[in-house]
Tab-separated table of C-alpha atoms in Angstrom:
chain	number	residue	atom	x	y	z
A	1	UNK	CA	-120.017	282.272	52.228
A	2	UNK	CA	-119.932	279.916	53.128
A	3	UNK	CA	-120.138	276.248	51.190
A	4	UNK	CA	-123.198	273.947	51.233
A	5	UNK	CA	-123.418	271.112	53.403
A	6	UNK	CA	-123.519	267.398	51.693
A	7	UNK	CA	-126.176	264.766	52.485
A	8	UNK	CA	-123.277	262.995	53.897
A	9	UNK	CA	-122.347	266.060	56.188
A	10	UNK	CA	-125.802	265.852	57.255
A	11	UNK	CA	-125.992	262.355	57.628
A	12	UNK	CA	-123.034	262.772	60.288
A	13	UNK	CA	-124.199	265.834	62.505
A	14	UNK	CA	-127.941	263.622	62.508
A	15	UNK	CA	-126.030	260.654	63.958
A	16	UNK	CA	-124.637	262.569	66.343
A	17	UNK	CA	-127.446	263.793	67.556
A	18	UNK	CA	-129.169	261.092	68.118
A	19	UNK	CA	-126.080	259.611	70.318
A	20	UNK	CA	-126.667	262.693	71.895
A	21	UNK	CA	-130.315	261.769	73.029
A	22	UNK	CA	-129.922	258.225	73.906
A	23	UNK	CA	-126.846	259.143	75.944
A	24	UNK	CA	-129.043	261.888	78.125
A	25	UNK	CA	-131.679	259.223	77.854
A	26	UNK	CA	-129.872	256.503	79.311
A	27	UNK	CA	-128.441	258.318	82.002
A	28	UNK	CA	-131.812	259.399	83.197
A	29	UNK	CA	-132.983	255.926	83.014
A	30	UNK	CA	-129.983	255.305	85.450
A	31	UNK	CA	-130.975	258.047	88.219
A	32	UNK	CA	-134.468	257.152	88.449
A	33	UNK	CA	-133.744	253.383	88.961
A	34	UNK	CA	-131.307	254.236	91.513
A	35	UNK	CA	-133.949	255.560	94.396
A	36	UNK	CA	-135.448	252.479	93.869
A	37	UNK	CA	-133.135	250.486	93.777
A	38	UNK	CA	-131.058	251.786	97.452
A	39	UNK	CA	-134.295	251.561	99.057
A	40	UNK	CA	-134.869	248.067	98.074
A	41	UNK	CA	-133.202	246.635	100.908
A	42	UNK	CA	-135.222	248.027	103.595
A	43	UNK	CA	-139.058	246.846	102.673
A	44	UNK	CA	-137.019	243.561	102.026
A	45	UNK	CA	-135.405	243.955	105.288
A	46	UNK	CA	-138.420	244.546	107.528
A	47	UNK	CA	-140.123	242.107	105.952
A	48	UNK	CA	-138.032	239.428	107.045
A	49	UNK	CA	-138.052	239.545	110.714
A	50	UNK	CA	-142.427	239.272	110.672
A	51	UNK	CA	-141.876	235.849	107.875
A	52	UNK	CA	-138.421	235.081	110.691
A	53	UNK	CA	-140.671	234.561	113.318
A	54	UNK	CA	-143.395	233.543	111.902
A	55	UNK	CA	-142.109	230.981	111.340
A	56	UNK	CA	-138.790	229.652	112.507
A	57	UNK	CA	-139.025	231.383	115.994
A	58	UNK	CA	-141.193	229.195	118.822
A	59	UNK	CA	-139.888	232.466	120.962
A	60	UNK	CA	-138.501	235.519	121.251
A	61	UNK	CA	-135.691	234.192	122.543
A	62	UNK	CA	-134.485	232.702	119.314
A	63	UNK	CA	-131.553	234.090	117.847
A	64	UNK	CA	-131.645	235.736	114.429
A	65	UNK	CA	-130.136	233.711	112.213
A	66	UNK	CA	-131.212	230.093	113.459
A	67	UNK	CA	-133.491	228.696	111.982
A	68	UNK	CA	-134.077	225.285	114.079
A	69	UNK	CA	-136.790	225.307	116.852
A	70	UNK	CA	-133.670	223.091	119.822
A	71	UNK	CA	-131.941	226.000	118.642
A	72	UNK	CA	-134.460	228.734	119.917
A	73	UNK	CA	-134.999	226.949	122.714
A	74	UNK	CA	-131.883	226.970	124.450
A	75	UNK	CA	-131.995	229.810	126.236
A	76	UNK	CA	-134.494	228.549	128.096
A	77	UNK	CA	-132.171	225.711	128.953
A	78	UNK	CA	-129.700	224.962	131.864
A	79	UNK	CA	-127.015	225.750	130.031
A	80	UNK	CA	-126.019	222.297	128.674
A	81	UNK	CA	-127.612	219.710	125.365
A	82	UNK	CA	-129.316	217.224	127.510
A	83	UNK	CA	-131.170	219.540	129.584
A	84	UNK	CA	-132.297	221.391	126.241
A	85	UNK	CA	-133.450	218.334	124.606
A	86	UNK	CA	-135.908	217.172	127.235
A	87	UNK	CA	-137.014	220.695	127.460
A	88	UNK	CA	-138.063	220.461	123.562
A	89	UNK	CA	-139.720	216.981	122.672
A	90	UNK	CA	-142.514	215.559	123.581
A	91	UNK	CA	-142.921	211.926	125.382
A	92	UNK	CA	-140.135	210.202	127.437
A	93	UNK	CA	-138.857	208.244	124.011
A	94	UNK	CA	-138.170	211.364	121.954
A	95	UNK	CA	-135.795	212.793	125.114
A	96	UNK	CA	-134.323	209.071	124.953
A	97	UNK	CA	-136.087	208.078	128.380
A	98	UNK	CA	-136.688	205.132	128.890
A	99	UNK	CA	-139.861	202.945	126.772
A	100	UNK	CA	-141.609	199.541	125.206
A	101	UNK	CA	-139.093	200.157	122.581
A	102	UNK	CA	-135.729	200.269	124.928
A	103	UNK	CA	-137.420	197.870	128.007
A	104	UNK	CA	-138.666	194.868	128.856
A	105	UNK	CA	-137.648	190.883	126.681
A	106	UNK	CA	-135.649	190.772	123.738
A	107	UNK	CA	-136.069	186.958	122.837
A	108	UNK	CA	-138.234	184.569	122.298
A	109	UNK	CA	-139.738	183.355	125.033
A	110	UNK	CA	-140.544	179.583	126.346
A	111	UNK	CA	-144.502	179.614	128.203
A	112	UNK	CA	-144.342	178.182	132.275
A	113	UNK	CA	-147.322	178.014	134.178
A	114	UNK	CA	-145.571	178.147	137.480
A	115	UNK	CA	-148.892	179.868	139.225
A	116	UNK	CA	-147.289	180.936	142.888
A	117	UNK	CA	-143.287	179.610	142.655
A	118	UNK	CA	-140.482	179.315	146.163
A	119	UNK	CA	-137.087	179.979	144.480
A	120	UNK	CA	-135.030	178.575	146.727
A	121	UNK	CA	-131.312	177.903	144.012
A	122	UNK	CA	-128.555	179.345	145.373
A	123	UNK	CA	-127.538	181.563	142.299
A	124	UNK	CA	-130.691	180.599	139.222
A	125	UNK	CA	-130.579	182.126	136.550
A	126	UNK	CA	-133.774	181.990	134.819
A	127	UNK	CA	-134.333	183.343	131.558
A	128	UNK	CA	-136.462	184.050	128.984
A	129	UNK	CA	-139.162	182.484	130.519
A	130	UNK	CA	-143.070	183.593	129.879
A	131	UNK	CA	-144.202	183.423	133.752
A	132	UNK	CA	-147.812	183.128	134.273
A	133	UNK	CA	-147.698	183.002	137.800
A	134	UNK	CA	-144.863	184.585	140.642
A	135	UNK	CA	-141.355	184.444	142.196
A	136	UNK	CA	-140.939	183.807	145.923
A	137	UNK	CA	-137.355	184.505	146.021
A	138	UNK	CA	-135.333	182.926	148.822
A	139	UNK	CA	-131.564	182.322	147.838
A	140	UNK	CA	-128.912	184.247	147.432
A	141	UNK	CA	-128.171	186.285	143.925
A	142	UNK	CA	-130.775	184.671	141.572
A	143	UNK	CA	-131.142	186.684	138.066
A	144	UNK	CA	-134.276	186.746	136.372
A	145	UNK	CA	-134.107	188.269	132.850
A	146	UNK	CA	-135.187	188.311	129.832
A	147	UNK	CA	-138.203	187.167	130.715
A	148	UNK	CA	-142.022	188.450	130.963
A	149	UNK	CA	-144.010	187.190	134.335
A	150	UNK	CA	-148.233	187.336	134.498
A	151	UNK	CA	-148.929	187.995	138.090
A	152	UNK	CA	-151.619	186.815	139.990
A	153	UNK	CA	-150.700	187.350	143.254
A	154	UNK	CA	-148.966	189.937	145.587
A	155	UNK	CA	-146.366	190.820	143.886
A	156	UNK	CA	-144.016	189.546	140.062
A	157	UNK	CA	-141.281	188.647	142.721
A	158	UNK	CA	-140.203	189.071	145.647
A	159	UNK	CA	-137.335	189.022	147.457
A	160	UNK	CA	-137.198	187.975	151.559
A	161	UNK	CA	-135.610	188.792	154.157
A	162	UNK	CA	-132.249	187.067	154.701
A	163	UNK	CA	-131.504	187.097	151.534
A	164	UNK	CA	-129.365	189.232	148.532
A	165	UNK	CA	-127.454	189.364	144.691
A	166	UNK	CA	-131.436	189.440	143.469
A	167	UNK	CA	-131.448	191.019	139.826
A	168	UNK	CA	-134.183	191.646	137.276
A	169	UNK	CA	-133.308	192.638	134.395
A	170	UNK	CA	-134.872	193.423	130.822
A	171	UNK	CA	-137.928	191.421	131.794
A	172	UNK	CA	-141.528	192.316	131.254
A	173	UNK	CA	-143.664	191.819	134.755
A	174	UNK	CA	-147.706	192.699	134.107
A	175	UNK	CA	-150.230	191.898	136.186
A	176	UNK	CA	-153.928	190.055	135.875
A	177	UNK	CA	-156.999	192.953	136.640
A	178	UNK	CA	-159.758	191.775	139.236
A	179	UNK	CA	-157.258	188.716	139.963
A	180	UNK	CA	-155.354	189.563	142.520
A	181	UNK	CA	-155.219	188.578	146.176
A	182	UNK	CA	-155.576	192.825	147.001
A	183	UNK	CA	-159.534	192.069	146.425
A	184	UNK	CA	-159.085	191.839	142.965
A	185	UNK	CA	-156.011	193.994	142.685
A	186	UNK	CA	-152.619	193.329	142.616
A	187	UNK	CA	-149.768	195.383	144.536
A	188	UNK	CA	-145.710	195.191	143.221
A	189	UNK	CA	-144.370	194.191	140.615
A	190	UNK	CA	-140.952	193.894	141.914
A	191	UNK	CA	-140.439	193.630	145.677
A	192	UNK	CA	-137.902	193.789	148.260
A	193	UNK	CA	-138.636	192.450	151.609
A	194	UNK	CA	-134.533	192.971	153.008
A	195	UNK	CA	-131.973	194.896	153.658
A	196	UNK	CA	-130.543	193.998	151.272
A	197	UNK	CA	-129.556	195.974	147.413
A	198	UNK	CA	-131.644	194.795	143.926
A	199	UNK	CA	-130.943	195.533	140.970
A	200	UNK	CA	-133.764	196.142	138.495
A	201	UNK	CA	-133.112	197.364	135.636
A	202	UNK	CA	-134.861	197.979	131.637
A	203	UNK	CA	-137.469	196.903	132.729
A	204	UNK	CA	-141.063	197.394	131.401
A	205	UNK	CA	-143.435	197.173	134.344
A	206	UNK	CA	-147.433	198.131	134.116
A	207	UNK	CA	-150.937	196.919	136.263
A	208	UNK	CA	-150.073	196.710	139.875
A	209	UNK	CA	-150.828	199.157	142.602
A	210	UNK	CA	-146.878	199.758	144.246
A	211	UNK	CA	-144.280	198.999	140.620
A	212	UNK	CA	-141.391	199.033	142.495
A	213	UNK	CA	-141.339	198.560	146.163
A	214	UNK	CA	-137.460	198.501	148.205
A	215	UNK	CA	-135.810	201.581	150.784
A	216	UNK	CA	-132.214	199.887	149.005
A	217	UNK	CA	-132.039	198.751	145.642
A	218	UNK	CA	-130.690	200.289	141.678
A	219	UNK	CA	-133.868	201.542	140.034
A	220	UNK	CA	-132.461	202.376	136.642
A	221	UNK	CA	-133.794	202.011	132.955
A	222	UNK	CA	-137.424	201.082	133.756
A	223	UNK	CA	-140.583	202.103	132.044
A	224	UNK	CA	-143.283	201.905	134.736
A	225	UNK	CA	-146.291	202.759	133.344
A	226	UNK	CA	-150.712	201.797	133.098
A	227	UNK	CA	-151.131	201.813	136.574
A	228	UNK	CA	-154.466	200.225	137.117
A	229	UNK	CA	-156.417	201.246	140.016
A	230	UNK	CA	-158.305	199.261	142.722
A	231	UNK	CA	-160.809	199.138	145.295
A	232	UNK	CA	-158.058	197.312	148.237
A	233	UNK	CA	-160.309	194.767	150.669
A	234	UNK	CA	-160.143	197.663	153.286
A	235	UNK	CA	-162.650	198.861	150.506
A	236	UNK	CA	-160.980	201.567	150.259
A	237	UNK	CA	-159.155	203.106	147.036
A	238	UNK	CA	-155.338	201.670	146.887
A	239	UNK	CA	-152.958	204.418	146.778
A	240	UNK	CA	-149.880	203.777	143.943
A	241	UNK	CA	-147.259	203.713	143.103
A	242	UNK	CA	-144.430	203.740	140.658
A	243	UNK	CA	-141.198	203.469	143.336
A	244	UNK	CA	-142.483	203.583	146.897
A	245	UNK	CA	-140.298	203.554	149.322
A	246	UNK	CA	-141.776	202.738	153.054
A	247	UNK	CA	-138.626	204.490	156.026
A	248	UNK	CA	-136.204	202.806	157.615
A	249	UNK	CA	-133.918	201.800	155.181
A	250	UNK	CA	-130.635	200.622	155.660
A	251	UNK	CA	-129.477	201.224	152.545
A	252	UNK	CA	-129.102	203.251	149.552
A	253	UNK	CA	-131.679	203.526	147.554
A	254	UNK	CA	-131.021	204.539	143.129
A	255	UNK	CA	-133.667	205.634	141.125
A	256	UNK	CA	-131.834	207.378	138.191
A	257	UNK	CA	-133.234	207.164	134.255
A	258	UNK	CA	-136.112	206.111	134.876
A	259	UNK	CA	-139.876	206.590	133.033
A	260	UNK	CA	-142.032	206.523	135.947
A	261	UNK	CA	-145.737	207.423	135.154
A	262	UNK	CA	-148.397	207.424	137.523
A	263	UNK	CA	-151.896	207.753	135.375
A	264	UNK	CA	-153.818	207.498	138.837
A	265	UNK	CA	-156.950	210.257	139.343
A	266	UNK	CA	-157.107	211.984	142.559
A	267	UNK	CA	-160.869	210.207	143.242
A	268	UNK	CA	-159.241	207.151	142.518
A	269	UNK	CA	-156.720	206.458	144.618
A	270	UNK	CA	-153.313	208.487	143.460
A	271	UNK	CA	-150.609	209.382	145.485
A	272	UNK	CA	-147.043	209.164	143.956
A	273	UNK	CA	-144.681	208.419	140.715
A	274	UNK	CA	-142.331	208.728	143.956
A	275	UNK	CA	-142.991	208.069	147.013
A	276	UNK	CA	-140.835	208.496	149.990
A	277	UNK	CA	-143.045	208.169	152.837
A	278	UNK	CA	-141.490	207.756	156.637
A	279	UNK	CA	-143.791	204.704	157.362
A	280	UNK	CA	-141.839	202.447	158.946
A	281	UNK	CA	-138.886	205.318	159.897
A	282	UNK	CA	-136.766	207.520	159.141
A	283	UNK	CA	-135.520	208.130	155.239
A	284	UNK	CA	-132.611	208.553	154.313
A	285	UNK	CA	-129.687	207.882	151.783
A	286	UNK	CA	-131.796	208.247	148.210
A	287	UNK	CA	-131.006	209.403	145.015
A	288	UNK	CA	-133.362	210.198	142.385
A	289	UNK	CA	-131.647	211.429	139.353
A	290	UNK	CA	-132.182	211.653	134.983
A	291	UNK	CA	-135.674	210.974	135.414
A	292	UNK	CA	-139.039	211.663	134.024
A	293	UNK	CA	-142.259	211.799	136.298
A	294	UNK	CA	-146.049	212.502	135.810
A	295	UNK	CA	-148.502	211.674	137.915
A	296	UNK	CA	-149.791	211.139	141.321
A	297	UNK	CA	-151.359	214.000	143.549
A	298	UNK	CA	-147.784	214.823	144.332
A	299	UNK	CA	-145.161	213.805	141.613
A	300	UNK	CA	-142.806	213.576	143.642
A	301	UNK	CA	-143.307	212.411	148.261
A	302	UNK	CA	-139.196	213.701	149.439
A	303	UNK	CA	-139.559	211.520	152.346
A	304	UNK	CA	-141.245	214.740	155.290
A	305	UNK	CA	-138.882	216.376	157.921
A	306	UNK	CA	-136.615	213.800	159.267
A	307	UNK	CA	-135.367	212.485	156.345
A	308	UNK	CA	-131.754	212.996	155.317
A	309	UNK	CA	-129.084	212.475	152.598
A	310	UNK	CA	-132.050	212.355	149.553
A	311	UNK	CA	-130.110	214.079	146.487
A	312	UNK	CA	-133.477	214.549	143.288
A	313	UNK	CA	-130.628	216.310	140.909
A	314	UNK	CA	-131.531	216.411	137.104
A	315	UNK	CA	-135.066	215.477	137.069
A	316	UNK	CA	-138.168	216.039	134.250
A	317	UNK	CA	-141.028	216.120	135.812
A	318	UNK	CA	-143.732	215.560	132.794
A	319	UNK	CA	-147.282	217.575	132.167
A	320	UNK	CA	-148.853	215.015	130.377
A	321	UNK	CA	-151.231	214.425	132.969
A	322	UNK	CA	-151.392	217.291	135.151
A	323	UNK	CA	-150.490	221.358	134.537
A	324	UNK	CA	-148.096	220.825	137.473
A	325	UNK	CA	-146.849	216.991	137.083
A	326	UNK	CA	-148.893	215.526	139.947
A	327	UNK	CA	-152.321	216.839	140.317
A	328	UNK	CA	-152.142	219.079	143.445
A	329	UNK	CA	-147.952	220.416	142.603
A	330	UNK	CA	-144.472	218.492	142.011
A	331	UNK	CA	-143.067	217.774	145.427
A	332	UNK	CA	-144.906	217.555	148.873
A	333	UNK	CA	-142.701	217.185	151.890
A	334	UNK	CA	-139.744	218.043	151.217
A	335	UNK	CA	-137.162	218.637	153.734
A	336	UNK	CA	-134.756	221.129	152.901
A	337	UNK	CA	-132.696	221.553	156.241
A	338	UNK	CA	-131.984	217.425	156.180
A	339	UNK	CA	-128.346	217.705	156.075
A	340	UNK	CA	-127.112	216.077	152.612
A	341	UNK	CA	-130.206	216.900	150.713
A	342	UNK	CA	-129.945	218.360	147.576
A	343	UNK	CA	-132.686	219.555	145.229
A	344	UNK	CA	-130.755	220.734	142.067
A	345	UNK	CA	-131.616	221.517	137.847
A	346	UNK	CA	-134.882	219.401	138.427
A	347	UNK	CA	-137.605	220.897	135.762
A	348	UNK	CA	-141.239	220.503	134.058
A	349	UNK	CA	-141.155	219.820	130.490
A	350	UNK	CA	-142.120	222.643	129.448
A	351	UNK	CA	-138.103	224.417	130.915
A	352	UNK	CA	-139.711	226.354	134.197
A	353	UNK	CA	-137.669	225.388	137.162
A	354	UNK	CA	-138.991	223.541	139.991
A	355	UNK	CA	-138.608	225.035	143.441
A	356	UNK	CA	-139.946	222.575	146.051
A	357	UNK	CA	-142.299	223.782	148.906
A	358	UNK	CA	-141.306	223.366	152.806
A	359	UNK	CA	-141.643	219.577	154.352
A	360	UNK	CA	-144.787	220.161	156.337
């Protein structure tokens, strides 16, 4: 016969039973929570690619760990950092090419109503002039710097044959539409009539039909824009070019790191942004490197069948006026078989490589 169980003993047994029930409940809760916890990562990782593609990566070639549009664009670039930058920006200035902020005069100017002015003093430095007129250079080693020229003549600045050493730097060169001698048109911002090299750098050039005209020279860091079309004395639309060379040159023409824009429509005489033409002789020894180029019938005319020593490298052909940069295409009259001719790493502004058409 067993002894009766006391109240304290009953309380102990009840407490033990409650603890056992609680332990079982906790174990069951842990087991039921485990599947939800283990299934959460697949759900989360499945959503991540969709969010990343929509918000971060504009291209399927983007790296999964990057959230930078510049990085995602890099697979379509040439492999160098500068080319990648050029392929992703929307304007010349954003890509480091010249624009209104980096070209033209940098200082205060003094008004000079010179009209047509013949310069005959060797070594003359024209600095800080705000010229209403034009300069015709019959002298050596003349420098025009930190000035502005507003012309109603055939040119803004012209170097005559037999003279050398002209430099035009940090200068704004423009014209008055409808006031020029070519039936109201104005033809050349800077013209080199001679056989010596001249330098044109960091200039802001606008309005002129054929803005920078020369067979030999160093054209660098300029901003050529807003060419104004006009009907010339021959009653035809004047062919317009940001840079033009007529061939027959004896020296080297370098066109480097410029912004060259020709917005002229095809119906109003658009020719090229860079026009290398064999008008007066064979085109030879021209370097076209690291420019932002847009507009014209073709953006670049390459010199035709006799051209030699033409190097076209690392240029960006922008689609801002036409889908193919020029109205009809990027380049025409390229002589792929010419001695010393090089075409390398030239791209559209969206990153596509440009292959030139054969000369015709």
